[in-house]
Amino acid sequence: MRGIYTSVNDIRKRVFAEVARLSYDYKDGDLSQMEQIPYNVIPGEVSTYRESVFLERAIVEERLRLAMGLSLRKPTEHAPVSTGAEECIKPEKYYQPPLINIIQFACHKCPDNVMLVTDACQGCLAHPCKEVCPKNAITLQHGKSVIDKEKCVNCGMCAKVCPYNAILKQERPCARACGMKAIHSDEYGRAQIDQEKCVSCGMCLANCPFGAIADKAQIFQVIQAIKSDTPVYAAIAPAADGQFGPSLPPKKIRAAFQALGFKDVFEVAIGADLCTIEEAKDFVEEVPEKLPFMATSCCPAWSVMAKKLYPEYSECISMALTPMVLTGRLIKNQEPNCKVAFIGPCAAKKLEASRRSIRSDIDFVLTFEEVMGMFEAKDVDFDSLEETGTMHGASGDGRGFAVSGGVANAVVNCIAEMYPDRQVLVEKAEGLADCRKLLAKAVKGKLNGYLIEGMACPGGCVGGAGTIQPIAKSTTTVNQRKRTSSNPHATDSNYKDLLEQLEK
């Protein structure tokens, strides 16, 4: 549903904006304004979205807690919305797992994996649906097909042969979007996440039409850091192109983020260039002599999935540091006492940044959607901003990391420049369901010698859970900027001589 501005998007944006206002205005330990926010987001006495205005506000309260990095309250728990909010004020405070959460009383209890005969059924003479059913679960009643739920095994054969497309297989949208099959029903029919399987890609969040799923945010903490004496830099992902609308082109990005209080911005495509060079070296040195294949490392959901499903092949996932981490290290190499906030499309990057090994490099992670809330809270007028140049001059290939195939393409181009006699075979997948199939193929030995790119989100990073505009539009925008970059390949990077130092 990305690119379609719905009531779900509107509520999320308003909650993010209210949290940002709270943080900008915060002083003297007073967080009592949290109690008023649900009434600001859902004003009046009459419900707009659900059967009760009180239910609407109760859901907003839980959204508010998640947006501040706090845990959900139990439905049986009686406690103010601000309970535990003092945790948000602590320096270096990270969210408490899990990252992706389901607000139970917001869940619609959607039917899951159910065959349904619709009103389009014509009760045809041939009734092929009945003939192909392996369990004799279909009968004709009053001229219409009827499915016996007790007998049906949801094989879908009836739907395939119906000449009127009158039979549907209903799936819970969040479960259908989950490539890890991590979502099932609890005893009340509500969606529930198996956290052992979840890799925090956020696709369930992006596909729930009831807005019942949300991830935790660090908006409050980022703004508190901005208000301190410590300089805070924004490291902006390549997928940012076009995300904030036509009034905020790349040449205004620096001014826009400085209006929020950031000292300066760096484009993460610089780190992508360095990651490209490292993965190119690793591939040439290790495949196929040491490793049967090498998979790219920049997508954390893909990387975690691969290691969960095939731990014995974990060495085949590139050990190169991700563009986010390399950019964070580059910034802190120039200003050691600063803080860095990664601004990107991805929920899973929050998980990556919270790992103990890289906490010193990336202090915060915000999505584009969350940053839009900050812009609204500060009333930033994009049209009035001055153009200040295009950040720090990454290559076109580095900027192309945002789209499916972009990482592998950058590595192939780098190998062609550095090792012109080496040929590279490539396979790629987007979406975790297809990534699983690709991995299964690789571990069976069918992709030996290949460079494998996996992207958890459809279209690549431009389809991340925290994006705003349509995936196809983002892809076009990113590719256009890639083509107009003055430096085409990673080997043209002005920062490549720092790579060895940043990896330590």
Short mmCIF file of C-alpha atoms in Angstrom, two decimals:
data_model
loop_
_atom_site.label_atom_id
_atom_site.label_comp_id
_atom_site.label_asym_id
_atom_site.label_seq_id
_atom_site.Cartn_x
_atom_site.Cartn_y
_atom_site.Cartn_z
CA MET A 1 0.00 0.00 0.00
CA ARG A 2 3.02 2.27 -0.12
CA GLY A 3 2.34 5.30 -2.25
CA ILE A 4 -1.39 5.29 -1.40
CA TYR A 5 -1.97 7.79 1.37
CA THR A 6 -4.52 6.11 3.64
CA SER A 7 -5.97 6.79 7.06
CA VAL A 8 -3.38 4.38 8.48
CA ASN A 9 -0.55 6.51 7.06
CA ASP A 10 -2.23 9.65 8.31
CA ILE A 11 -2.51 8.39 11.88
CA ARG A 12 1.08 7.14 11.88
CA LYS A 13 2.30 10.52 10.59
CA ARG A 14 0.32 12.41 13.22
CA VAL A 15 1.65 10.20 16.02
CA PHE A 16 5.24 10.69 14.80
CA ALA A 17 4.71 14.45 14.58
CA GLU A 18 3.28 14.59 18.11
CA VAL A 19 6.23 12.62 19.51
CA ALA A 20 8.62 14.97 17.71
CA ARG A 21 6.83 18.04 19.15
CA LEU A 22 6.94 16.48 22.60
CA SER A 23 10.68 15.93 22.29
CA TYR A 24 11.45 19.39 20.90
CA ASP A 25 9.41 20.97 23.72
CA TYR A 26 10.58 18.61 26.46
CA LYS A 27 12.36 20.01 29.52
CA ASP A 28 12.71 19.43 33.24
CA GLY A 29 11.66 15.78 33.23
CA ASP A 30 8.01 16.51 32.44
CA LEU A 31 6.41 13.99 30.09
CA SER A 32 2.84 14.56 31.23
CA GLN A 33 1.95 15.85 27.75
CA MET A 34 1.94 12.23 26.60
CA GLU A 35 -1.50 11.85 28.18
CA GLN A 36 -2.91 14.57 25.90
CA ILE A 37 -1.47 13.27 22.61
CA PRO A 38 -4.17 10.62 21.91
CA TYR A 39 -6.77 13.41 22.14
CA ASN A 40 -4.76 15.55 19.70
CA VAL A 41 -4.56 12.69 17.20
CA ILE A 42 -8.19 11.58 17.68
CA PRO A 43 -10.16 14.74 18.63
CA GLY A 44 -13.86 15.05 19.29
CA GLU A 45 -16.51 12.64 20.55
CA VAL A 46 -17.42 10.67 17.43
CA SER A 47 -15.33 7.81 16.04
CA THR A 48 -13.97 8.13 12.52
CA TYR A 49 -12.22 4.85 11.82
CA ARG A 50 -13.57 2.24 14.25
CA GLU A 51 -16.69 1.51 16.26
CA SER A 52 -15.59 3.61 19.23
CA VAL A 53 -13.59 6.79 19.71
CA PHE A 54 -12.30 5.27 22.93
CA LEU A 55 -10.91 2.27 21.05
CA GLU A 56 -9.31 4.60 18.52
CA ARG A 57 -7.56 6.52 21.29
CA ALA A 58 -6.51 3.33 23.06
CA ILE A 59 -4.80 2.15 19.86
CA VAL A 60 -3.14 5.55 19.43
CA GLU A 61 -1.83 5.27 22.99
CA GLU A 62 -0.03 2.05 22.10
CA ARG A 63 1.25 3.57 18.85
CA LEU A 64 2.56 6.47 20.89
CA ARG A 65 4.43 4.15 23.23
CA LEU A 66 6.02 2.29 20.32
CA ALA A 67 6.96 5.56 18.61
CA MET A 68 8.84 6.52 21.77
CA GLY A 69 10.65 3.17 21.87
CA LEU A 70 8.57 1.82 24.76
CA SER A 71 6.94 -1.58 25.03
CA LEU A 72 3.23 -2.23 24.60
CA ARG A 73 1.11 -2.48 27.69
CA LYS A 74 -0.78 -5.73 28.21
CA PRO A 75 -4.51 -5.44 27.43
CA THR A 76 -5.18 -6.53 31.02
CA GLU A 77 -2.83 -3.92 32.46
CA HIS A 78 -4.15 -0.72 34.02
CA ALA A 79 -1.45 1.92 33.65
CA PRO A 80 -1.10 5.46 32.25
CA VAL A 81 0.25 5.77 28.71
CA SER A 82 3.34 7.48 30.14
CA THR A 83 4.25 4.49 32.33
CA GLY A 84 7.99 3.89 32.03
CA ALA A 85 8.44 6.93 29.77
CA GLU A 86 11.44 8.07 31.79
CA GLU A 87 13.37 5.29 30.01
CA CYS A 88 13.23 7.42 26.84
CA ILE A 89 15.32 10.13 28.44
CA LYS A 90 18.32 7.99 29.32
CA PRO A 91 21.39 8.58 27.13
CA GLU A 92 22.22 5.71 24.77
CA LYS A 93 18.76 4.21 25.37
CA TYR A 94 17.83 1.62 22.77
CA TYR A 95 14.42 0.10 22.29
CA GLN A 96 13.64 -3.11 24.12
CA PRO A 97 12.96 -6.10 21.83
CA PRO A 98 10.83 -7.05 20.06
CA LEU A 99 11.11 -4.42 17.36
CA ILE A 100 7.95 -5.35 15.41
CA ASN A 101 4.78 -5.46 17.52
CA ILE A 102 1.10 -6.25 17.04
CA ILE A 103 -1.38 -4.09 18.92
CA GLN A 104 -3.75 -6.90 19.85
CA PHE A 105 -7.01 -4.96 20.12
CA ALA A 106 -6.31 -3.25 16.78
CA CYS A 107 -6.06 -6.60 14.95
CA HIS A 108 -9.12 -7.40 12.80
CA LYS A 109 -8.73 -11.18 13.27
CA CYS A 110 -8.58 -11.57 9.51
CA PRO A 111 -9.48 -14.99 8.03
CA ASP A 112 -6.28 -16.86 7.31
CA ASN A 113 -5.79 -19.50 4.62
CA VAL A 114 -9.50 -19.99 3.93
CA MET A 115 -11.20 -20.90 0.64
CA LEU A 116 -14.24 -18.70 0.03
CA VAL A 117 -16.99 -18.96 -2.60
CA THR A 118 -18.08 -15.44 -3.58
CA ASP A 119 -21.31 -14.11 -5.06
CA ALA A 120 -19.69 -14.41 -8.50
CA CYS A 121 -20.48 -18.15 -8.45
CA GLN A 122 -22.86 -18.96 -11.32
CA GLY A 123 -23.74 -22.47 -10.22
CA CYS A 124 -22.58 -23.72 -13.61
CA LEU A 125 -23.54 -27.10 -15.01
CA ALA A 126 -19.94 -28.29 -15.28
CA HIS A 127 -19.12 -27.39 -11.64
CA PRO A 128 -15.40 -28.19 -12.15
CA CYS A 129 -14.67 -27.00 -8.61
CA LYS A 130 -16.61 -29.97 -7.26
CA GLU A 131 -14.99 -32.40 -9.66
CA VAL A 132 -11.38 -31.51 -8.82
CA CYS A 133 -11.78 -31.31 -5.03
CA PRO A 134 -9.64 -34.14 -3.58
CA LYS A 135 -11.62 -34.20 -0.31
CA ASN A 136 -15.19 -33.97 -1.68
CA ALA A 137 -15.56 -30.77 0.30
CA ILE A 138 -17.71 -28.98 -2.31
CA THR A 139 -21.42 -29.48 -2.78
CA LEU A 140 -24.07 -27.56 -4.71
CA GLN A 141 -26.76 -25.93 -2.61
CA HIS A 142 -29.49 -23.76 -4.10
CA GLY A 143 -27.51 -23.60 -7.32
CA LYS A 144 -24.28 -22.36 -5.71
CA SER A 145 -21.05 -24.07 -4.68
CA VAL A 146 -20.57 -24.46 -0.94
CA ILE A 147 -17.31 -25.48 0.74
CA ASP A 148 -17.37 -27.69 3.83
CA LYS A 149 -14.71 -26.06 6.04
CA GLU A 150 -14.25 -29.27 8.02
CA LYS A 151 -13.23 -31.22 4.93
CA CYS A 152 -11.38 -28.47 3.01
CA VAL A 153 -7.57 -28.63 3.08
CA ASN A 154 -7.12 -25.27 1.31
CA CYS A 155 -5.30 -26.79 -1.64
CA GLY A 156 -6.74 -24.15 -3.99
CA MET A 157 -7.60 -26.55 -6.81
CA CYS A 158 -11.17 -25.26 -6.93
CA ALA A 159 -10.04 -21.67 -7.35
CA LYS A 160 -7.72 -22.63 -10.20
CA VAL A 161 -10.45 -24.26 -12.30
CA CYS A 162 -13.38 -21.93 -11.62
CA PRO A 163 -14.22 -20.28 -14.98
CA TYR A 164 -15.67 -17.23 -13.19
CA ASN A 165 -12.84 -16.70 -10.69
CA ALA A 166 -15.59 -16.97 -8.09
CA ILE A 167 -13.51 -18.83 -5.49
CA LEU A 168 -10.88 -16.97 -3.52
CA LYS A 169 -8.17 -18.07 -1.16
CA GLN A 170 -8.30 -15.58 1.68
CA GLU A 171 -5.08 -15.00 3.56
CA ARG A 172 -4.24 -12.65 6.36
CA PRO A 173 -2.44 -9.75 4.57
CA CYS A 174 0.36 -9.61 7.14
CA ALA A 175 0.91 -13.38 6.96
CA ARG A 176 0.91 -13.34 3.16
CA ALA A 177 3.54 -10.58 3.19
CA CYS A 178 5.78 -12.45 5.64
CA GLY A 179 8.42 -14.39 3.76
CA MET A 180 9.54 -16.08 6.98
CA LYS A 181 6.09 -17.54 7.75
CA ALA A 182 6.43 -16.02 11.20
CA ILE A 183 2.79 -14.97 11.66
CA HIS A 184 0.07 -17.25 12.99
CA SER A 185 -3.15 -16.87 14.99
CA ASP A 186 -3.42 -16.79 18.76
CA GLU A 187 -6.27 -18.42 20.68
CA TYR A 188 -8.52 -15.45 19.92
CA GLY A 189 -7.83 -15.42 16.19
CA ARG A 190 -5.54 -12.38 16.36
CA ALA A 191 -2.27 -12.24 14.47
CA GLN A 192 0.78 -13.20 16.49
CA ILE A 193 4.46 -12.99 15.53
CA ASP A 194 6.86 -15.84 16.18
CA GLN A 195 9.85 -13.76 17.22
CA GLU A 196 12.20 -16.71 16.71
CA LYS A 197 11.39 -16.63 13.00
CA CYS A 198 10.94 -12.87 12.54
CA VAL A 199 13.80 -10.96 10.89
CA SER A 200 12.18 -7.51 11.35
CA CYS A 201 11.79 -6.76 7.64
CA GLY A 202 8.55 -4.90 8.43
CA MET A 203 6.56 -6.23 5.48
CA CYS A 204 3.73 -7.21 7.83
CA LEU A 205 3.69 -3.62 9.09
CA ALA A 206 3.50 -2.22 5.57
CA ASN A 207 0.71 -4.57 4.51
CA CYS A 208 -1.68 -4.54 7.48
CA PRO A 209 -4.73 -2.54 6.30
CA PHE A 210 -5.88 -2.02 9.88
CA GLY A 211 -2.63 -0.48 11.08
CA ALA A 212 -2.40 -3.04 13.86
CA ILE A 213 1.34 -3.64 13.42
CA ALA A 214 4.04 -1.11 14.23
CA ASP A 215 7.74 -0.98 14.95
CA LYS A 216 9.48 0.92 17.71
CA ALA A 217 11.04 4.28 16.92
CA GLN A 218 13.74 6.59 18.29
CA ILE A 219 12.28 9.96 17.31
CA PHE A 220 12.28 11.25 20.89
CA GLN A 221 15.84 10.10 21.55
CA VAL A 222 17.23 11.57 18.32
CA ILE A 223 15.76 14.98 19.08
CA GLN A 224 17.10 14.89 22.63
CA ALA A 225 20.55 14.22 21.19
CA ILE A 226 20.09 17.11 18.75
CA LYS A 227 19.22 19.42 21.66
CA SER A 228 22.38 18.43 23.55
CA ASP A 229 25.87 19.82 23.01
CA THR A 230 26.84 16.77 20.96
CA PRO A 231 26.77 17.26 17.17
CA VAL A 232 24.38 14.86 15.43
CA TYR A 233 24.84 13.91 11.78
CA ALA A 234 22.24 12.42 9.47
CA ALA A 235 23.43 9.52 7.30
CA ILE A 236 20.86 9.34 4.53
CA ALA A 237 20.20 6.14 2.57
CA PRO A 238 20.22 6.13 -1.26
CA ALA A 239 16.50 5.25 -1.25
CA ALA A 240 15.75 8.79 -0.01
CA ASP A 241 15.51 10.19 -3.54
CA GLY A 242 11.97 11.48 -3.98
CA GLN A 243 10.69 10.14 -0.66
CA PHE A 244 9.92 13.58 0.77
CA GLY A 245 8.17 14.83 -2.34
CA PRO A 246 9.13 17.03 -5.30
CA SER A 247 9.66 20.07 -3.05
CA LEU A 248 12.66 18.41 -1.41
CA PRO A 249 15.14 17.44 -4.16
CA PRO A 250 18.67 16.23 -3.29
CA LYS A 251 20.07 19.77 -3.47
CA LYS A 252 17.84 20.83 -0.56
CA ILE A 253 18.38 17.77 1.64
CA ARG A 254 21.21 19.34 3.63
CA ALA A 255 19.23 22.49 4.43
CA ALA A 256 16.14 20.47 5.36
CA PHE A 257 17.95 18.30 7.89
CA GLN A 258 19.83 21.24 9.31
CA ALA A 259 16.40 22.83 9.90
CA LEU A 260 15.63 19.81 12.12
CA GLY A 261 18.82 20.47 14.10
CA PHE A 262 21.28 18.06 12.48
CA LYS A 263 24.77 19.48 12.05
CA ASP A 264 25.20 18.05 8.56
CA VAL A 265 24.29 15.14 6.32
CA PHE A 266 26.24 12.40 4.58
CA GLU A 267 24.87 10.11 1.91
CA VAL A 268 25.16 6.44 2.77
CA ALA A 269 25.93 5.78 -0.89
CA ILE A 270 29.51 6.68 0.10
CA GLY A 271 29.51 3.67 2.41
CA ALA A 272 27.92 1.67 -0.41
CA ASP A 273 30.94 2.45 -2.59
CA LEU A 274 33.27 1.17 0.12
CA CYS A 275 31.11 -1.91 0.69
CA THR A 276 31.22 -2.59 -3.06
CA ILE A 277 35.01 -2.54 -3.14
CA GLU A 278 35.24 -4.87 -0.14
CA GLU A 279 32.69 -7.35 -1.51
CA ALA A 280 34.44 -7.32 -4.89
CA LYS A 281 37.75 -8.22 -3.23
CA ASP A 282 36.13 -10.91 -1.09
CA PHE A 283 34.38 -12.49 -4.06
CA VAL A 284 37.51 -12.65 -6.21
CA GLU A 285 39.63 -14.03 -3.38
CA GLU A 286 37.18 -16.58 -1.98
CA VAL A 287 34.78 -17.82 -4.69
CA PRO A 288 34.87 -20.63 -5.63
CA GLU A 289 38.19 -21.69 -4.04
CA LYS A 290 37.11 -21.14 -0.41
CA LEU A 291 33.36 -20.61 -0.65
CA PRO A 292 30.87 -22.15 -3.11
CA PHE A 293 29.08 -18.81 -3.53
CA MET A 294 28.98 -15.37 -1.92
CA ALA A 295 25.84 -13.53 -0.86
CA THR A 296 25.70 -9.77 -0.38
CA SER A 297 25.54 -8.37 3.15
CA CYS A 298 23.84 -4.96 3.01
CA CYS A 299 20.23 -6.07 3.66
CA PRO A 300 20.04 -7.07 7.35
CA ALA A 301 16.73 -8.96 7.03
CA TRP A 302 18.15 -11.04 4.17
CA SER A 303 21.37 -11.68 6.07
CA VAL A 304 19.61 -12.70 9.29
CA MET A 305 17.21 -14.91 7.36
CA ALA A 306 20.05 -16.72 5.60
CA LYS A 307 21.85 -17.36 8.88
CA LYS A 308 18.66 -18.55 10.59
CA LEU A 309 17.72 -20.97 7.83
CA TYR A 310 21.19 -22.20 6.85
CA PRO A 311 23.63 -21.51 9.69
CA GLU A 312 26.12 -23.92 8.16
CA TYR A 313 26.41 -21.53 5.19
CA SER A 314 26.79 -18.36 7.26
CA GLU A 315 30.35 -17.91 5.96
CA CYS A 316 28.89 -17.49 2.48
CA ILE A 317 27.28 -14.22 3.54
CA SER A 318 29.79 -11.47 2.83
CA MET A 319 31.66 -10.25 5.89
CA ALA A 320 31.91 -6.76 4.42
CA LEU A 321 30.53 -4.05 6.67
CA THR A 322 27.24 -2.62 5.46
CA PRO A 323 26.99 0.83 3.84
CA MET A 324 25.24 2.15 6.95
CA VAL A 325 28.05 1.05 9.26
CA LEU A 326 30.84 2.19 6.96
CA THR A 327 29.25 5.62 6.61
CA GLY A 328 28.84 5.87 10.37
CA ARG A 329 32.50 5.01 10.87
CA LEU A 330 33.54 7.52 8.22
CA ILE A 331 31.62 10.30 9.98
CA LYS A 332 33.04 9.39 13.38
CA ASN A 333 36.50 9.15 11.88
CA GLN A 334 36.15 12.84 11.01
CA GLU A 335 34.39 13.88 14.23
CA PRO A 336 34.92 11.24 16.95
CA ASN A 337 32.59 12.72 19.57
CA CYS A 338 29.52 13.06 17.37
CA LYS A 339 26.38 10.94 17.08
CA VAL A 340 25.03 9.50 13.85
CA ALA A 341 21.41 8.90 12.90
CA PHE A 342 20.78 6.65 9.91
CA ILE A 343 17.81 7.88 7.87
CA GLY A 344 16.44 5.15 5.66
CA PRO A 345 13.59 2.99 4.41
CA CYS A 346 14.20 0.01 6.61
CA ALA A 347 12.81 -1.39 9.86
CA ALA A 348 15.50 -4.08 10.01
CA LYS A 349 18.25 -1.46 10.12
CA LYS A 350 17.01 -0.63 13.61
CA LEU A 351 17.78 -4.21 14.54
CA GLU A 352 21.20 -4.04 12.88
CA ALA A 353 22.14 -0.80 14.64
CA SER A 354 21.20 -2.21 18.05
CA ARG A 355 23.77 -5.00 17.81
CA ARG A 356 26.50 -4.52 20.34
CA SER A 357 29.29 -4.76 17.76
CA ILE A 358 28.18 -1.64 15.85
CA ARG A 359 26.45 0.51 18.43
CA SER A 360 29.44 2.83 18.53
CA ASP A 361 29.03 3.60 14.83
CA ILE A 362 25.28 4.14 14.43
CA ASP A 363 23.51 5.71 17.37
CA PHE A 364 19.98 5.99 16.00
CA VAL A 365 17.87 4.79 13.11
CA LEU A 366 14.85 6.64 11.71
CA THR A 367 12.68 5.80 8.73
CA PHE A 368 11.63 8.31 6.08
CA GLU A 369 8.10 8.14 7.45
CA GLU A 370 9.29 9.01 10.95
CA VAL A 371 11.39 11.91 9.66
CA MET A 372 8.35 13.31 7.87
CA GLY A 373 6.75 13.57 11.31
CA MET A 374 9.75 15.61 12.45
CA PHE A 375 9.46 17.93 9.45
CA GLU A 376 5.79 18.48 10.30
CA ALA A 377 6.56 19.13 13.97
CA LYS A 378 9.12 21.79 13.03
CA ASP A 379 6.93 23.26 10.26
CA VAL A 380 9.79 23.01 7.78
CA ASP A 381 8.81 24.71 4.52
CA PHE A 382 10.64 22.85 1.76
CA ASP A 383 9.89 25.52 -0.85
CA SER A 384 11.71 28.19 1.15
CA LEU A 385 14.91 26.15 1.60
CA GLU A 386 18.07 27.08 -0.25
CA GLU A 387 19.85 24.65 -2.53
CA THR A 388 23.21 23.72 -1.01
CA GLY A 389 24.66 21.06 -3.33
CA THR A 390 24.39 17.30 -3.42
CA MET A 391 25.85 16.08 -0.15
CA HIS A 392 29.20 14.33 -0.64
CA GLY A 393 29.52 12.92 -4.14
CA ALA A 394 28.97 9.16 -4.06
CA SER A 395 29.10 7.13 -7.26
CA GLY A 396 26.13 6.22 -9.39
CA ASP A 397 26.60 2.56 -8.51
CA GLY A 398 26.59 3.41 -4.81
CA ARG A 399 23.33 5.28 -5.20
CA GLY A 400 21.95 2.31 -7.12
CA PHE A 401 22.14 0.11 -4.00
CA ALA A 402 18.57 1.22 -3.27
CA VAL A 403 17.00 -0.84 -6.06
CA SER A 404 16.89 -4.58 -6.61
CA GLY A 405 19.95 -5.71 -8.54
CA GLY A 406 21.86 -2.54 -7.68
CA VAL A 407 24.25 -4.13 -5.18
CA ALA A 408 25.23 -6.99 -7.47
CA ASN A 409 25.56 -4.60 -10.41
CA ALA A 410 27.91 -2.37 -8.42
CA VAL A 411 30.09 -5.33 -7.41
CA VAL A 412 30.21 -6.66 -10.97
CA ASN A 413 31.26 -3.24 -12.28
CA CYS A 414 33.90 -2.96 -9.56
CA ILE A 415 35.32 -6.39 -10.39
CA ALA A 416 35.41 -5.43 -14.07
CA GLU A 417 37.48 -2.36 -13.16
CA MET A 418 39.80 -4.03 -10.65
CA TYR A 419 40.01 -7.55 -12.09
CA PRO A 420 39.16 -7.19 -15.79
CA ASP A 421 39.81 -10.87 -16.58
CA ARG A 422 37.30 -12.16 -14.01
CA GLN A 423 33.80 -13.07 -15.10
CA VAL A 424 30.98 -12.94 -12.54
CA LEU A 425 27.73 -14.90 -12.56
CA VAL A 426 24.84 -13.26 -10.70
CA GLU A 427 21.49 -14.34 -9.29
CA LYS A 428 19.19 -12.03 -7.34
CA ALA A 429 15.88 -12.10 -5.53
CA GLU A 430 13.59 -9.55 -3.92
CA GLY A 431 11.08 -10.32 -1.20
CA LEU A 432 11.93 -12.90 1.45
CA ALA A 433 9.76 -15.62 -0.07
CA ASP A 434 11.80 -15.54 -3.28
CA CYS A 435 15.02 -15.04 -1.30
CA ARG A 436 14.30 -18.33 0.49
CA LYS A 437 13.92 -20.10 -2.85
CA LEU A 438 17.17 -18.57 -4.06
CA LEU A 439 19.03 -19.72 -0.94
CA ALA A 440 17.60 -23.22 -1.20
CA LYS A 441 18.87 -23.37 -4.77
CA ALA A 442 22.31 -22.16 -3.68
CA VAL A 443 22.75 -24.65 -0.83
CA LYS A 444 21.85 -27.47 -3.21
CA GLY A 445 24.94 -26.56 -5.21
CA LYS A 446 23.08 -25.09 -8.17
CA LEU A 447 24.69 -21.64 -7.85
CA ASN A 448 28.31 -22.50 -7.19
CA GLY A 449 30.58 -19.68 -8.26
CA TYR A 450 27.76 -17.13 -8.18
CA LEU A 451 27.39 -13.74 -6.56
CA ILE A 452 23.95 -13.76 -4.93
CA GLU A 453 22.01 -10.63 -4.04
CA GLY A 454 19.07 -10.81 -1.65
CA MET A 455 16.70 -7.95 -0.85
CA ALA A 456 13.97 -8.53 1.73
CA CYS A 457 11.64 -5.88 0.30
CA PRO A 458 9.90 -5.78 -3.09
CA GLY A 459 11.91 -3.64 -5.48
CA GLY A 460 14.80 -3.50 -3.01
CA CYS A 461 15.30 -0.82 -0.36
CA VAL A 462 12.87 1.48 -2.20
CA GLY A 463 10.14 -0.92 -1.04
CA GLY A 464 11.10 -0.82 2.64
CA ALA A 465 8.51 -0.61 5.40
CA GLY A 466 9.44 3.00 6.21
CA THR A 467 9.12 4.38 2.68
CA ILE A 468 6.46 6.84 1.56
CA GLN A 469 6.15 6.96 -2.22
CA PRO A 470 5.24 4.17 -4.71
CA ILE A 471 7.96 1.59 -5.30
CA ALA A 472 7.96 2.02 -9.09
CA LYS A 473 8.27 5.79 -8.77
CA SER A 474 11.14 5.47 -6.30
CA THR A 475 12.93 3.04 -8.59
CA THR A 476 12.69 5.48 -11.49
CA THR A 477 13.92 8.38 -9.34
CA VAL A 478 16.89 6.45 -7.97
CA ASN A 479 17.90 5.18 -11.40
CA GLN A 480 17.68 8.68 -12.87
CA ARG A 481 19.99 10.07 -10.18
CA LYS A 482 22.31 7.11 -10.67
CA ARG A 483 22.64 7.91 -14.37
CA THR A 484 23.41 11.58 -13.74
CA SER A 485 26.09 10.96 -11.09
CA SER A 486 29.47 12.38 -12.05
CA ASN A 487 31.29 9.27 -10.79
CA PRO A 488 29.82 6.10 -12.30
CA HIS A 489 31.54 3.36 -10.26
CA ALA A 490 32.72 2.63 -6.72
CA THR A 491 36.33 2.63 -7.87
CA ASP A 492 35.96 6.38 -8.43
CA SER A 493 35.26 6.97 -4.71
CA ASN A 494 37.25 9.72 -3.01
CA TYR A 495 37.08 7.73 0.23
CA LYS A 496 38.40 4.34 -0.92
CA ASP A 497 41.82 4.93 0.65
CA LEU A 498 40.12 5.03 4.06
CA LEU A 499 38.53 1.59 3.69
CA GLU A 500 41.18 -0.38 5.54
CA GLN A 501 41.13 2.07 8.43
CA LEU A 502 37.32 2.02 8.70
CA GLU A 503 37.18 -1.78 8.79
CA LYS A 504 39.28 -2.02 11.95
#
